[in-house]
Amino acid sequence: MSSLKRIFGNAFYYGVIPKIPQVINVLLMPFITPFLTLDDYGIWGIVSSYSAFFLAIAPLGLHVHLPNYYFEVRKWKIYWNHIFYLFLVSGVIASALYICFMLAELSYVSVYKRLLIGVASCFPILLFGTSSISSQLYPLLEKPLPLVLRNVVASLSAIAVSSIVIIFLRLGYWGWILGSSTSAIVSFILFYHTLYKNEGIYPQQERNLSRIKRWLKISAPVIPHTVGFMLLNSSSRIIMTFYEIPLADIGIFSNGYFMGDYITVVSIALVTALSPQMQLSYREKRWEDMRHIYYLSQLVALICVFLVSMWMPEIYKIIMRNESLHSAAPVASMICYANVLMPFYQFLSLPVFINKNTVQLLWLVFLPGILNVVLCLAFLPIYGYWAAVISTLISFWSLLLVPLISKYHKAQIKVWLGNKIKI
């Protein structure tokens, strides 16, 4: 009973409290949407897509080592400190490359604005290290409050800045750019202090090149895996810019995608709260417990997706005080259904990370991401942004085919899920 109470307590901290800023964001939409256009959503959609690409590359997949060292090595903090240092170095390099891409690719605005946008929006990439370390550490320690409260403070600071810039300064998409950078800076300051003072985790230079090479050899397959998320979630907007799709159409897709993607927070929060139990159940071969955790996660995701997608048109009428944005409601409903299999992905990937067989990650996200890119390249010129919506749905649901074509994942599913459904 105490274990169940702890699970739902953690789910509350990871699922409810962190969503307070998102609830505030939704409540503020009637006030900010009159000052936004589809072009604003289009520009922000493109900027956030490129940012997602470099955020996917920046960790170099090294975060895969963090939970393994925590469970397997007594002096795990030493290795976390070395990886923390590598995160900071890669953040500097990745943010510089991101600015260069902004200068070259953001053709909808002048070169001067491209430079300003690149510099102003690079901070989440530059400072990703502290948030990556913290998001791994506190769920493993089962100490949600240090993680949750600091993330809430950072998110509220972003909301304050973006609201001021959009409502009072009337600068449209600049509100989101400056807000996200404010959040990154505040998060870095808060987490760096608590990691160093309370947890004894801080960047330490790794001088053992052979160890770095060994880490990268294991983590290298994780890079296409994380890039695969970008290919699934963001590549369609980048491809739209290549085909010179009207900025307003990119705005419709971006607005609908942002709204529909909110549904993932429920399943992600629940799986994050259950992560220690998932890890222990797999390591201790308690397959029945693992099955029950999966059924719980997937059932919650299914119910939430159905309810939210059904009410999405009404949600738009209530919170979007700008009729030009209402055309994005069907897109948002479809994106909700695309995200319904998030718990299934989490359980498929767990054995891969634990067994350090990271090459098997390519099946889970990278190949579906490639499928999304191929479908967008083929059909965007013909069907416009709706091709991106349907390709996103098909690509996400292609995850169901992985156990049929991958022997490794088929064998793993038989281990923890069984040959037939058991409840």
Tab-separated table of N, CA and C in Angstrom, residues 225 229 294 298 341-350 353 361 364-365 399:
chain	number	residue	atom	x	y	z
A	225	HIS	N	18.705	8.046	-32.320
A	225	HIS	CA	17.462	7.823	-31.583
A	225	HIS	C	16.844	9.152	-31.161
A	229	PHE	N	13.406	11.578	-32.609
A	229	PHE	CA	12.318	12.355	-32.010
A	229	PHE	C	12.112	13.662	-32.774
A	294	TYR	N	2.654	-1.204	-17.051
A	294	TYR	CA	2.402	-0.858	-18.461
A	294	TYR	C	0.910	-0.672	-18.720
A	298	GLN	N	-0.710	2.800	-20.146
A	298	GLN	CA	-1.362	2.838	-21.452
A	298	GLN	C	-2.843	3.163	-21.339
A	341	LEU	N	0.650	6.322	-28.063
A	341	LEU	CA	1.515	5.165	-27.807
A	341	LEU	C	2.788	5.510	-27.037
A	342	MET	N	2.847	6.674	-26.419
A	342	MET	CA	4.037	7.057	-25.668
A	342	MET	C	4.412	6.041	-24.585
A	343	PRO	N	3.460	5.503	-23.788
A	343	PRO	CA	3.848	4.487	-22.800
A	343	PRO	C	4.438	3.234	-23.448
A	344	PHE	N	3.906	2.832	-24.605
A	344	PHE	CA	4.431	1.656	-25.296
A	344	PHE	C	5.891	1.873	-25.678
A	345	TYR	N	6.206	3.078	-26.155
A	345	TYR	CA	7.600	3.393	-26.470
A	345	TYR	C	8.482	3.312	-25.224
A	346	GLN	N	8.015	3.862	-24.114
A	346	GLN	CA	8.819	3.872	-22.887
A	346	GLN	C	9.173	2.463	-22.440
A	347	PHE	N	8.219	1.552	-22.566
A	347	PHE	CA	8.476	0.181	-22.118
A	347	PHE	C	9.318	-0.597	-23.116
A	348	LEU	N	9.212	-0.283	-24.396
A	348	LEU	CA	10.081	-0.919	-25.376
A	348	LEU	C	11.537	-0.478	-25.213
A	349	SER	N	11.735	0.773	-24.847
A	349	SER	CA	13.099	1.309	-24.761
A	349	SER	C	13.794	0.961	-23.451
A	350	LEU	N	13.048	0.658	-22.403
A	350	LEU	CA	13.651	0.388	-21.091
A	350	LEU	C	14.698	-0.727	-21.135
A	353	PHE	N	18.067	0.399	-22.774
A	353	PHE	CA	18.954	1.232	-21.962
A	353	PHE	C	19.617	0.423	-20.857
A	361	LEU	N	17.798	0.937	-30.390
A	361	LEU	CA	16.954	2.127	-30.324
A	361	LEU	C	16.553	2.638	-31.704
A	364	LEU	N	13.011	2.162	-32.750
A	364	LEU	CA	11.913	2.756	-31.996
A	364	LEU	C	11.531	4.162	-32.448
A	365	VAL	N	12.508	4.966	-32.799
A	365	VAL	CA	12.205	6.350	-33.150
A	365	VAL	C	12.853	6.762	-34.463
A	399	LEU	N	5.191	2.354	-34.641
A	399	LEU	CA	5.852	1.718	-33.504
A	399	LEU	C	5.256	0.344	-33.201
